[in-house]
Amino acid sequence: MAETTTRAKLRWGLLDVIVVVFALIPVLWIVSLSLKTPATLTDGKFIPREWTLENYRTIFQTDQFVRALVNSIGIALIATFIAVVLGAMAAYAISRLDFPGKKLLVGVSLLIAMFPQVSLVSPLFEIERQLGIFDTWPGLILPYITFALPLAIYTLSAFFKQIPWDLEKAAKMDGATQGQAFRRVIAPLAAPGLFTTAILVFIFCWNDFLFAISLTSTERSRTVPVALSFFTGESQFEDPTGAICAAAVMITIPIILFVLFFQRRIVSGLTSGAVKG
Amino acid sequence: MSVNATPTGADVAAEQTGQANDRRTGVPAQRSRPSGRKAPLSENKKAERKLGWLLCAPAALVMLAVTAYPIIYSVWLSLQRFDLRFPDERQFVGLENYATVLTNEFWWTAFGVTMLITVVTVAVELVLGMGLAIIMHRTLVGRGIVRTAALIPYGIVTVVAAFSWRYAWTPGTGYLANLFSDGAPLTERASSLAIIMLAEIWKTTPFMALLLMAGLALVPEDLLKAASTDGATAWQRFTKVMLPVMKPAILVALLFRTLDAFRVFDNIYVLTAGGNETSSVSMLAYNNLIRGLNLGIGSTMSVLIFLTVALIAFVFVKLFGTAAPGSDDGERR
């Protein structure tokens, strides 16, 4: 018996290693390229022979990257905040209140989650041009909120459904006002759900490429993924590979940190709806 | 966008089950309790409704304003000759744009490429994702590490991943470029398509796996043990016990991944920029609009893509819908 469990452990361990390697190789390759000197960039080795931080220095000296980074952070944070607030309001209503049109709302947000985003690119391009919000922060924040809302509503209502709302009644019974009961009892219970949703929404906004490349035209609102695809290096004779890799690593770091610290929460956020509903 | 698609997907199961339950219990409940809902609304009930609408209104308004209105506007634009480079020539042309697009070989090539990518990646992802889900669900050592590692492709920016694959396959900077031939794989159509699919699969398999893992959690351990005692092999336990229980989760995952794969854009943009006839429909629509500034043709493509996606969703729901989430309903029939 003991022998079989050791064997099983080994077998699972081997599978684990395969998964980890498969998941990490492309990431490590980008990191490795970003740390290589121009001379060794093409040697095809996974561990750089000559290490350098020059590529990172380069990208932070260019306006292009810094500006795009500021845009990305600003746009993603604002969109996340608004989407989570609006999503929380709707999710609270869906999980707690009884009102006609509830199913319709859930159905509509489901439809939006499946919506082909490219179908919106032409009309949004024209509408935003007319409204004068093309190539501005709001021009990107609006579509981000829209596509983040279904995600926020679904994950949050799954979280809200798990909250024992009787606690609220009990608090009121003990003399707390509605507001106090909510603030002291329910809000702390809901906080982890809100936080998880915020991370998922942020990852979504951070990731977007299609809207960012279609609805921006200058550095005014261009986000990092788009700036990355336009990177040409300091001069036209310079090979931008190292700089692109350094920039790529920079925008991957926040995601890796989120994943490392909040792995459990992200998994539960993504799967809770399916299990608990 | 994959971020967005799946949890919602996961919830379809829950939602539809919920609806099925309501449908079953709702009617008799109302009949047996005539005083309940039919009675004039109490003040409390009215306040609750009002609050419900009030809380949902902002979210609903934003979603409608950014999807419903533009898609209607898009239909309107698609019926016009409207090229921003020649704004004076704007005129209503009826279905002419549709005829232009639908008789254009570029459109059908892109359509074929998109379909190919969708079918192949989703099929491969389903198999790999199932394997990965079982590994994440069952593994004895280092479960946390595996889950964390598997989440990284999901979280990483698609453009970054695409760059990594591009450099990997580019002669000189790449470790994979000389794997199969001495040439540059990204300059040939077949190998480019294969690499695009590989990049897609790498990026979204974990996502599929997470959804399937939620389904795995629904499989009762006792059932597996019972099957095992009755002498079922591992394969039989998988096909006869696990798959049927997981069916709703699998269908939801398939639907959402299919629609998501159909939108493929970032990978192609970075890997080949649509060269060598590797454009997807999204890529083609983008090119016509942003590079060509042709709003009429761009909108026509937008509408066609929208219709295709609606059709795919419809087929999924029709074909599998009855057996899907409210599966207890389906079995009884």
Coordinates of C-alpha atoms in Angstrom, one line a residue:
Chain A
M1 CA 0.0 0.0 0.0
A2 CA 2.8 2.4 1.0
E3 CA 4.6 1.5 -2.2
T4 CA 1.6 2.3 -4.4
T5 CA 1.1 5.7 -2.8
T6 CA 4.7 6.6 -3.4
R7 CA 4.4 5.5 -7.0
A8 CA 1.2 7.5 -7.4
K9 CA 2.9 10.5 -5.8
L10 CA 5.8 10.2 -8.2
R11 CA 3.4 9.9 -11.2
W12 CA 1.4 12.9 -10.2
G13 CA 4.6 14.7 -9.4
L14 CA 5.9 14.1 -12.9
L15 CA 2.7 15.3 -14.4
D16 CA 2.9 18.4 -12.2
V17 CA 6.4 19.1 -13.5
I18 CA 5.2 18.8 -17.1
V19 CA 2.4 21.3 -16.4
V20 CA 4.6 23.8 -14.7
V21 CA 7.2 23.6 -17.4
F22 CA 4.7 23.9 -20.2
A23 CA 3.1 26.9 -18.5
L24 CA 6.3 28.8 -17.7
I25 CA 8.6 28.3 -20.7
P26 CA 7.2 31.1 -22.9
V27 CA 7.3 33.4 -19.9
L28 CA 10.9 32.5 -19.0
W29 CA 11.9 32.9 -22.7
I30 CA 10.7 36.5 -22.7
V31 CA 12.5 37.2 -19.4
S32 CA 15.7 35.7 -20.7
L33 CA 15.6 37.7 -23.9
S34 CA 15.0 40.9 -22.0
L35 CA 18.2 40.3 -19.9
K36 CA 20.5 39.5 -22.9
T37 CA 22.9 42.0 -24.4
P38 CA 22.4 42.8 -28.1
A39 CA 25.5 40.6 -28.9
T40 CA 24.1 37.5 -27.3
L41 CA 20.4 38.1 -28.2
T42 CA 20.5 35.6 -31.0
D43 CA 22.4 32.7 -29.3
G44 CA 19.2 30.8 -28.6
K45 CA 20.2 30.0 -25.0
F46 CA 17.8 29.9 -22.2
I47 CA 20.2 31.3 -19.7
P48 CA 21.8 34.6 -20.9
R49 CA 25.6 34.4 -21.2
E50 CA 25.9 38.1 -20.6
W51 CA 23.4 39.8 -18.3
T52 CA 22.3 43.3 -18.7
L53 CA 19.6 45.6 -17.4
E54 CA 20.2 48.0 -20.3
N55 CA 16.9 47.1 -22.0
Y56 CA 14.9 48.1 -19.0
R57 CA 16.8 51.4 -18.7
T58 CA 16.0 52.0 -22.4
I59 CA 12.3 51.5 -22.1
F60 CA 12.0 53.7 -19.1
Q61 CA 13.8 56.5 -20.9
T62 CA 11.4 56.5 -23.7
D63 CA 8.2 58.5 -23.3
Q64 CA 6.4 56.0 -25.4
F65 CA 6.5 53.3 -22.8
V66 CA 6.1 55.4 -19.7
R67 CA 3.1 57.2 -21.1
A68 CA 1.5 53.9 -22.2
L69 CA 2.1 52.4 -18.8
V70 CA 0.4 55.4 -17.1
N71 CA -2.5 55.1 -19.5
S72 CA -2.8 51.4 -18.9
I73 CA -2.8 51.7 -15.1
G74 CA -5.2 54.6 -15.1
I75 CA -7.7 53.2 -17.5
A76 CA -7.7 49.8 -16.0
L77 CA -8.0 51.1 -12.4
I78 CA -10.9 53.5 -13.3
A79 CA -12.7 50.9 -15.4
T80 CA -12.3 48.2 -12.7
F81 CA -13.6 50.6 -10.0
I82 CA -16.7 51.6 -11.9
A83 CA -17.4 48.1 -13.1
V84 CA -17.1 46.6 -9.6
V85 CA -19.3 49.3 -8.1
L86 CA -22.0 49.0 -10.7
G87 CA -21.7 45.2 -10.8
A88 CA -22.0 45.0 -7.0
M89 CA -25.2 47.1 -7.0
A90 CA -26.7 44.9 -9.7
A91 CA -25.4 41.6 -8.1
Y92 CA -26.8 42.7 -4.7
A93 CA -30.2 43.3 -6.3
I94 CA -30.1 40.0 -8.2
S95 CA -29.0 37.8 -5.2
R96 CA -31.2 39.5 -2.6
L97 CA -34.2 41.3 -4.0
D98 CA -37.2 40.0 -5.9
F99 CA -38.2 42.2 -8.9
P100 CA -39.5 41.6 -12.3
G101 CA -36.9 41.8 -15.1
K102 CA -34.2 40.1 -13.1
K103 CA -33.9 37.2 -15.4
L104 CA -33.8 39.5 -18.4
L105 CA -30.9 41.4 -16.9
V106 CA -29.0 38.2 -16.2
G107 CA -29.8 37.0 -19.7
V108 CA -28.6 40.3 -21.3
S109 CA -25.3 40.2 -19.4
L110 CA -24.8 36.7 -20.5
L111 CA -25.3 37.7 -24.1
I112 CA -22.8 40.5 -23.7
A113 CA -20.2 38.1 -22.4
M114 CA -20.6 36.2 -25.7
F115 CA -20.6 39.3 -27.9
P116 CA -18.0 39.4 -30.7
Q117 CA -16.1 42.5 -29.7
V118 CA -14.9 43.2 -33.2
S119 CA -18.5 43.8 -34.2
L120 CA -18.5 46.9 -32.0
V121 CA -15.3 48.3 -33.3
S122 CA -16.7 50.0 -36.4
P123 CA -19.7 51.6 -34.8
L124 CA -17.8 52.6 -31.7
F125 CA -15.1 54.1 -33.8
E126 CA -17.6 56.3 -35.6
I127 CA -19.7 57.1 -32.5
E128 CA -16.7 58.0 -30.4
R129 CA -15.3 60.2 -33.3
Q130 CA -18.6 62.1 -33.3
L131 CA -18.7 62.4 -29.5
G132 CA -15.1 63.5 -29.4
I133 CA -14.1 60.7 -27.1
F134 CA -12.1 58.8 -29.7
D135 CA -8.5 58.4 -28.5
T136 CA -9.3 59.5 -24.9
W137 CA -9.4 57.6 -21.6
P138 CA -13.2 57.5 -21.4
G139 CA -13.3 56.1 -24.9
L140 CA -11.6 53.0 -23.7
I141 CA -13.0 52.9 -20.2
L142 CA -16.6 52.7 -21.5
P143 CA -16.2 49.5 -23.5
Y144 CA -14.1 48.0 -20.8
I145 CA -16.8 48.6 -18.2
T146 CA -19.4 47.1 -20.5
F147 CA -17.5 43.9 -21.0
A148 CA -16.3 43.6 -17.4
L149 CA -19.9 44.0 -16.1
P150 CA -21.1 40.5 -16.9
L151 CA -18.1 39.1 -15.3
A152 CA -18.5 41.3 -12.2
I153 CA -22.2 40.6 -11.9
Y154 CA -21.8 36.8 -12.2
T155 CA -18.9 36.4 -9.8
L156 CA -20.4 38.8 -7.3
S157 CA -23.8 37.3 -7.2
A158 CA -22.2 33.9 -6.7
F159 CA -20.3 35.5 -3.7
F160 CA -23.3 37.3 -2.4
K161 CA -25.4 34.2 -2.4
Q162 CA -23.0 32.6 0.0
I163 CA -23.3 35.4 2.6
P164 CA -25.6 34.4 5.5
W165 CA -27.9 37.3 5.4
D166 CA -29.6 36.3 8.6
L167 CA -26.6 37.9 10.3
E168 CA -27.9 41.2 9.1
K169 CA -31.3 40.6 10.7
A170 CA -29.7 39.4 13.9
A171 CA -27.7 42.6 14.0
K172 CA -30.8 44.7 13.5
M173 CA -32.5 42.7 16.2
D174 CA -29.7 43.7 18.5
G175 CA -30.4 47.3 17.8
A176 CA -28.2 48.2 14.8
T177 CA -29.7 50.4 12.2
Q178 CA -29.9 49.1 8.6
G179 CA -26.8 51.1 7.7
Q180 CA -24.8 49.8 10.6
A181 CA -25.9 46.3 10.1
F182 CA -24.7 46.5 6.5
R183 CA -21.5 48.3 7.2
R184 CA -20.4 46.3 10.2
V185 CA -21.7 42.8 9.3
I186 CA -22.3 42.4 5.6
A187 CA -19.7 44.6 4.1
P188 CA -16.7 42.8 5.7
L189 CA -18.2 39.5 4.5
A190 CA -18.6 40.8 1.0
A191 CA -15.1 42.4 0.8
P192 CA -13.2 39.3 -0.3
G193 CA -15.7 38.8 -3.1
L194 CA -15.4 42.4 -4.2
F195 CA -11.6 42.1 -4.1
T196 CA -11.5 38.9 -6.2
T197 CA -13.9 40.4 -8.7
A198 CA -11.7 43.5 -8.9
I199 CA -8.6 41.4 -9.7
L200 CA -10.4 39.5 -12.5
V201 CA -11.8 42.7 -14.0
F202 CA -8.4 44.3 -13.8
I203 CA -6.7 41.4 -15.6
F204 CA -9.4 41.7 -18.3
C205 CA -8.8 45.4 -18.8
W206 CA -5.0 45.0 -18.6
N207 CA -5.2 42.3 -21.3
D208 CA -7.4 44.0 -23.9
F209 CA -5.8 44.6 -27.3
L210 CA -8.6 44.9 -29.8
F211 CA -10.4 47.9 -28.4
A212 CA -7.1 49.6 -27.4
I213 CA -5.7 49.3 -30.9
S214 CA -8.9 50.4 -32.6
L215 CA -10.1 53.2 -30.4
T216 CA -6.8 55.0 -29.9
S217 CA -4.5 56.7 -32.4
T218 CA -1.9 58.5 -30.3
E219 CA 0.1 58.3 -27.1
R220 CA -2.7 60.2 -25.4
S221 CA -4.5 57.0 -24.6
R222 CA -2.6 54.1 -26.1
T223 CA -2.2 51.3 -23.6
V224 CA 0.9 49.1 -23.1
P225 CA -0.1 46.1 -25.2
V226 CA -0.7 48.4 -28.1
A227 CA 2.5 50.4 -27.5
L228 CA 4.4 47.2 -27.4
S229 CA 3.2 46.2 -30.8
F230 CA 4.3 49.6 -32.2
F231 CA 7.7 49.6 -30.5
T232 CA 10.4 50.4 -32.9
G233 CA 13.3 51.1 -30.6
E234 CA 15.3 54.3 -30.1
S235 CA 16.4 54.7 -33.7
Q236 CA 15.3 52.8 -36.7
F237 CA 18.6 51.0 -36.9
E238 CA 18.3 49.6 -33.5
D239 CA 16.8 46.2 -33.1
P240 CA 13.9 46.6 -30.6
T241 CA 13.7 42.9 -29.6
G242 CA 15.4 43.4 -26.2
A243 CA 13.3 46.5 -25.5
I244 CA 10.0 44.8 -26.4
C245 CA 10.9 41.9 -24.2
A246 CA 11.7 44.2 -21.3
A247 CA 8.4 46.1 -21.7
A248 CA 6.6 42.7 -22.0
V249 CA 8.1 41.6 -18.7
M250 CA 7.2 44.9 -17.0
I251 CA 3.5 44.5 -17.9
T252 CA 3.5 40.8 -16.9
I253 CA 4.8 41.5 -13.4
P254 CA 1.6 42.8 -11.9
I255 CA -0.3 39.8 -13.3
I256 CA 2.3 37.3 -11.9
L257 CA 2.1 39.0 -8.5
F258 CA -1.7 38.8 -8.5
V259 CA -1.6 35.2 -9.4
L260 CA 1.1 34.3 -6.8
F261 CA -0.7 36.0 -4.0
F262 CA -4.3 35.5 -4.8
Q263 CA -4.2 32.1 -6.7
R264 CA -6.9 30.6 -4.4
R265 CA -9.2 33.5 -4.7
I266 CA -8.8 33.8 -8.5
V267 CA -9.7 30.1 -8.9
S268 CA -12.7 30.3 -6.6
G269 CA -13.8 33.5 -8.4
L270 CA -13.7 31.8 -11.7
T271 CA -15.3 28.6 -10.7
S272 CA -17.7 29.5 -7.8
G273 CA -20.6 30.3 -10.1
A274 CA -20.5 26.9 -11.6
V275 CA -20.3 25.0 -8.3
K276 CA -22.6 27.0 -6.0
G277 CA -24.8 29.2 -8.2
Chain B
M1 CA -11.7 38.8 -23.5
S2 CA -11.4 35.2 -22.4
V3 CA -11.3 36.6 -18.9
N4 CA -14.7 37.8 -19.3
A5 CA -16.3 34.9 -21.0
T6 CA -15.8 32.1 -18.6
P7 CA -17.1 32.7 -15.2
T8 CA -20.2 33.8 -16.9
G9 CA -20.1 30.5 -18.7
A10 CA -19.7 28.7 -15.4
D11 CA -22.8 30.5 -14.3
V12 CA -24.9 29.5 -17.2
A13 CA -25.2 26.1 -15.6
A14 CA -26.2 27.6 -12.3
E15 CA -28.5 30.1 -13.8
Q16 CA -30.4 27.7 -16.0
T17 CA -30.7 25.2 -13.3
G18 CA -32.2 27.9 -11.1
Q19 CA -34.6 28.8 -13.8
A20 CA -35.6 25.2 -14.3
N21 CA -36.3 25.0 -10.6
D22 CA -38.3 28.1 -10.6
R23 CA -40.3 26.9 -13.6
R24 CA -41.0 23.6 -11.8
T25 CA -41.9 25.0 -8.4
G26 CA -43.1 28.4 -9.4
V27 CA -46.4 27.6 -10.9
P28 CA -47.8 25.2 -8.3
A29 CA -46.5 27.5 -5.6
Q30 CA -48.5 30.4 -6.9
R31 CA -51.6 28.3 -7.2
S32 CA -51.4 26.9 -3.7
R33 CA -50.6 30.3 -2.2
P34 CA -53.0 32.7 -3.9
S35 CA -52.5 35.3 -1.2
G36 CA -48.7 35.4 -2.0
R37 CA -48.0 37.1 -5.3
K38 CA -51.4 37.8 -6.7
A39 CA -52.5 40.0 -3.8
P40 CA -51.9 43.7 -4.3
L41 CA -48.3 44.5 -3.7
S42 CA -47.5 45.4 -0.2
E43 CA -45.5 48.6 0.5
N44 CA -42.5 46.4 1.3
K45 CA -42.7 44.5 -2.0
K46 CA -43.0 47.8 -3.9
A47 CA -40.0 49.3 -2.2
E48 CA -38.1 46.1 -2.9
R49 CA -38.9 46.2 -6.6
K50 CA -38.0 49.9 -6.8
L51 CA -34.7 49.3 -5.1
G52 CA -34.0 46.3 -7.4
W53 CA -34.5 48.4 -10.5
L54 CA -32.7 51.3 -9.1
L55 CA -29.6 49.2 -8.3
C56 CA -29.6 47.4 -11.7
A57 CA -30.3 50.4 -13.8
P58 CA -26.8 51.8 -14.1
A59 CA -25.3 48.5 -15.1
A60 CA -28.1 47.8 -17.6
L61 CA -27.8 51.2 -19.1
V62 CA -24.1 51.1 -19.7
M63 CA -24.3 47.6 -21.2
L64 CA -27.1 48.6 -23.5
A65 CA -25.5 51.9 -24.5
V66 CA -22.2 50.3 -25.5
T67 CA -23.6 47.2 -27.2
A68 CA -27.2 47.5 -28.4
Y69 CA -27.0 51.0 -29.7
P70 CA -23.7 50.5 -31.6
I71 CA -24.8 47.3 -33.2
I72 CA -28.0 48.9 -34.5
Y73 CA -25.9 51.8 -35.7
S74 CA -23.6 49.3 -37.3
V75 CA -26.4 47.8 -39.3
W76 CA -27.3 51.3 -40.5
L77 CA -23.7 52.0 -41.5
S78 CA -23.4 48.7 -43.3
L79 CA -26.1 49.8 -45.7
Q80 CA -24.1 52.8 -46.9
R81 CA -21.1 53.5 -49.0
F82 CA -19.1 55.3 -46.4
D83 CA -15.3 55.6 -46.7
L84 CA -13.7 58.2 -44.4
R85 CA -11.1 58.9 -47.1
F86 CA -13.9 60.0 -49.5
P87 CA -16.6 61.3 -47.1
D88 CA -18.4 63.2 -49.9
E89 CA -19.3 59.9 -51.6
R90 CA -21.3 58.8 -48.7
Q91 CA -24.7 57.4 -49.9
F92 CA -27.2 54.7 -49.1
V93 CA -26.6 51.6 -51.2
G94 CA -28.8 49.0 -49.6
L95 CA -27.3 45.5 -49.5
E96 CA -24.5 46.3 -51.9
N97 CA -21.8 46.1 -49.2
Y98 CA -23.0 42.6 -48.2
A99 CA -22.8 41.5 -51.8
T100 CA -19.3 42.9 -52.0
V101 CA -18.1 41.2 -48.8
L102 CA -19.8 37.9 -49.5
T103 CA -18.4 37.5 -53.0
N104 CA -14.9 38.5 -51.8
E105 CA -12.4 35.7 -51.6
F106 CA -10.5 37.5 -48.8
W107 CA -13.5 37.3 -46.6
W108 CA -14.0 33.6 -47.2
T109 CA -10.3 32.8 -46.7
A110 CA -10.4 34.7 -43.4
F111 CA -13.7 32.9 -42.5
G112 CA -12.1 29.5 -43.3
V113 CA -9.0 30.4 -41.2
T114 CA -11.2 31.5 -38.3
M115 CA -13.3 28.4 -38.4
L116 CA -10.2 26.2 -38.7
I117 CA -8.6 27.9 -35.7
T118 CA -11.8 27.7 -33.7
V119 CA -12.5 24.0 -34.3
V120 CA -8.9 22.8 -33.8
T121 CA -8.1 24.9 -30.8
V122 CA -11.3 24.1 -29.0
A123 CA -11.0 20.4 -29.7
V124 CA -7.4 20.3 -28.5
E125 CA -8.2 22.5 -25.5
L126 CA -11.0 20.3 -24.4
V127 CA -8.7 17.2 -24.3
L128 CA -5.8 19.0 -22.7
G129 CA -8.0 21.0 -20.4
M130 CA -9.7 17.9 -19.1
G131 CA -6.3 16.4 -18.4
L132 CA -5.1 19.5 -16.7
A133 CA -8.3 19.8 -14.7
I134 CA -7.9 16.2 -13.4
I135 CA -4.3 16.9 -12.6
M136 CA -5.2 20.0 -10.6
H137 CA -8.1 18.3 -8.9
R138 CA -6.3 15.1 -8.0
T139 CA -2.7 15.8 -7.6
L140 CA -1.1 14.8 -4.4
V141 CA 2.0 17.0 -4.3
G142 CA 2.3 20.7 -4.9
R143 CA -1.3 21.4 -5.9
G144 CA -0.9 25.0 -5.1
I145 CA 2.2 25.3 -7.4
V146 CA 0.4 23.6 -10.2
R147 CA -2.6 25.8 -9.9
T148 CA -0.5 28.9 -9.7
A149 CA 1.6 27.9 -12.7
A150 CA -1.5 27.0 -14.8
L151 CA -3.1 30.4 -14.0
I152 CA -0.1 32.3 -15.4
P153 CA -1.0 31.7 -19.1
Y154 CA -4.5 32.8 -18.3
G155 CA -3.4 36.0 -16.6
I156 CA -0.5 37.0 -19.0
V157 CA -1.3 39.6 -21.6
T158 CA -2.0 37.9 -24.9
V159 CA 0.2 40.2 -26.8
V160 CA 3.2 39.4 -24.5
A161 CA 2.6 35.6 -25.0
A162 CA 2.3 36.2 -28.7
F163 CA 5.6 38.0 -28.7
S164 CA 7.2 35.2 -26.8
W165 CA 6.0 32.6 -29.4
R166 CA 7.1 34.9 -32.2
Y167 CA 10.6 35.2 -31.0
A168 CA 10.7 31.6 -30.2
W169 CA 10.0 30.7 -33.8
T170 CA 12.1 33.4 -35.4
P171 CA 15.5 32.2 -36.6
G172 CA 18.2 33.8 -34.5
T173 CA 16.2 34.8 -31.4
G174 CA 14.3 31.5 -31.1
Y175 CA 14.9 28.2 -29.6
L176 CA 12.3 26.5 -31.7
A177 CA 13.0 28.0 -35.1
N178 CA 15.2 25.2 -36.4
L179 CA 13.2 22.4 -34.8
F180 CA 11.5 21.2 -38.0
S181 CA 13.3 22.9 -40.9
D182 CA 15.9 25.5 -41.5
G183 CA 13.4 28.0 -42.8
A184 CA 11.4 30.6 -40.9
P185 CA 8.2 28.9 -39.9
L186 CA 6.3 32.2 -39.5
T187 CA 6.8 33.0 -43.2
E188 CA 4.8 30.0 -44.4
R189 CA 1.1 29.7 -44.2
A190 CA 0.7 26.2 -42.8
S191 CA 3.3 26.6 -40.1
S192 CA 2.1 30.1 -39.2
L193 CA -1.4 28.8 -38.7
A194 CA 0.0 25.9 -36.6
I195 CA 1.9 28.4 -34.4
I196 CA -1.1 30.7 -34.1
M197 CA -3.1 27.7 -32.9
L198 CA -0.3 26.6 -30.5
A199 CA -0.3 30.1 -29.0
E200 CA -4.0 30.1 -28.6
I201 CA -4.0 26.7 -27.0
W202 CA -1.2 27.6 -24.6
K203 CA -3.0 30.7 -23.5
T204 CA -6.5 29.4 -23.0
T205 CA -6.2 25.8 -22.0
P206 CA -5.9 26.7 -18.3
F207 CA -9.1 28.6 -18.6
M208 CA -10.9 25.6 -20.0
A209 CA -9.3 23.5 -17.2
L210 CA -10.6 25.8 -14.5
L211 CA -14.1 25.6 -15.8
L212 CA -13.9 21.8 -16.1
M213 CA -12.4 21.7 -12.6
A214 CA -15.6 23.3 -11.3
G215 CA -17.4 20.5 -13.0
L216 CA -15.1 17.9 -11.5
A217 CA -15.9 19.2 -8.1
L218 CA -19.5 18.2 -8.7
V219 CA -18.7 14.5 -9.2
P220 CA -19.5 12.7 -6.0
E221 CA -16.6 10.7 -4.6
D222 CA -19.0 8.0 -3.4
L223 CA -20.1 7.4 -6.9
L224 CA -16.5 6.9 -8.1
K225 CA -15.8 4.6 -5.2
A226 CA -18.9 2.6 -5.8
A227 CA -18.0 2.2 -9.5
S228 CA -14.5 1.2 -8.5
T229 CA -15.9 -1.5 -6.1
D230 CA -18.1 -2.8 -8.9
G231 CA -15.0 -3.3 -11.0
A232 CA -15.0 -0.4 -13.3
T233 CA -11.7 0.5 -14.8
A234 CA -10.4 4.1 -14.6
W235 CA -11.5 4.7 -18.2
Q236 CA -15.0 3.4 -17.5
R237 CA -15.2 5.5 -14.4
F238 CA -14.2 8.5 -16.5
T239 CA -16.6 7.9 -19.4
K240 CA -19.5 6.4 -17.5
V241 CA -19.5 8.3 -14.2
M242 CA -17.5 11.5 -14.5
L243 CA -18.4 12.7 -18.1
P244 CA -22.2 12.4 -17.6
V245 CA -22.1 14.4 -14.3
M246 CA -19.8 17.0 -15.8
K247 CA -21.8 17.4 -19.1
P248 CA -23.3 20.8 -18.2
A249 CA -19.9 22.2 -17.2
I250 CA -18.3 20.8 -20.4
L251 CA -21.0 22.3 -22.6
V252 CA -20.7 25.7 -21.0
A253 CA -16.9 25.6 -21.4
L254 CA -17.2 24.5 -25.0
L255 CA -19.7 27.2 -25.9
F256 CA -17.7 30.0 -24.3
R257 CA -14.4 28.8 -25.7
T258 CA -15.8 28.5 -29.1
L259 CA -17.2 32.0 -29.2
D260 CA -14.0 33.3 -27.7
A261 CA -11.8 31.4 -30.2
F262 CA -13.9 32.8 -33.0
R263 CA -12.8 36.3 -31.9
V264 CA -9.1 35.5 -32.3
F265 CA -7.1 38.7 -33.0
D266 CA -4.2 39.5 -30.8
N267 CA -2.2 36.4 -31.6
I268 CA -2.5 36.8 -35.3
Y269 CA -1.8 40.5 -35.2
V270 CA 1.6 39.9 -33.4
L271 CA 2.6 36.6 -35.0
T272 CA 1.9 37.3 -38.7
A273 CA -0.1 40.5 -38.9
G274 CA -2.4 38.5 -41.2
G275 CA 0.3 37.9 -43.8
N276 CA 0.3 34.7 -45.9
E277 CA -3.5 34.5 -45.7
T278 CA -3.6 34.0 -42.0
S279 CA -6.1 36.8 -41.3
S280 CA -9.1 35.9 -39.1
V281 CA -12.4 37.7 -39.6
S282 CA -11.6 40.0 -36.7
M283 CA -8.3 40.9 -38.3
L284 CA -9.9 41.5 -41.7
A285 CA -12.6 43.8 -40.2
Y286 CA -9.9 45.7 -38.3
N287 CA -7.9 46.2 -41.4
N288 CA -10.8 47.4 -43.4
L289 CA -11.8 49.8 -40.7
I290 CA -8.7 51.2 -39.1
R291 CA -6.2 50.8 -42.0
G292 CA -8.7 51.3 -44.8
L293 CA -11.0 53.7 -42.9
N294 CA -13.9 52.1 -44.8
L295 CA -16.8 52.3 -42.4
G296 CA -19.3 50.8 -44.7
I297 CA -17.4 47.6 -45.4
G298 CA -16.1 47.5 -41.9
S299 CA -19.6 47.7 -40.5
T300 CA -20.8 45.1 -42.9
M301 CA -18.2 42.7 -41.6
S302 CA -19.1 43.6 -38.1
V303 CA -22.7 42.7 -38.7
L304 CA -21.7 39.4 -40.4
I305 CA -19.4 38.4 -37.6
F306 CA -22.2 39.2 -35.1
L307 CA -24.6 37.1 -37.0
T308 CA -22.2 34.2 -37.2
V309 CA -21.6 34.3 -33.5
A310 CA -25.3 34.5 -32.8
L311 CA -25.8 31.4 -35.1
I312 CA -23.1 29.5 -33.3
A313 CA -24.6 30.3 -29.9
F314 CA -28.1 29.4 -31.2
V315 CA -26.9 26.0 -32.6
F316 CA -25.1 25.3 -29.3
V317 CA -28.2 26.1 -27.3
K318 CA -30.5 24.2 -29.6
L319 CA -28.4 21.2 -30.0
F320 CA -27.3 20.8 -26.5
G321 CA -29.5 23.1 -24.6
T322 CA -32.2 20.7 -23.6
A323 CA -29.5 18.3 -22.3
A324 CA -27.4 21.1 -20.9
P325 CA -27.6 22.8 -17.5
G326 CA -31.2 21.8 -16.5
S327 CA -30.2 18.3 -17.3
D328 CA -32.5 16.7 -14.9
D329 CA -35.3 18.1 -17.1
G330 CA -33.8 16.5 -20.2
E331 CA -33.4 13.1 -18.6
R332 CA -36.9 12.9 -17.6
R333 CA -38.1 13.5 -21.1

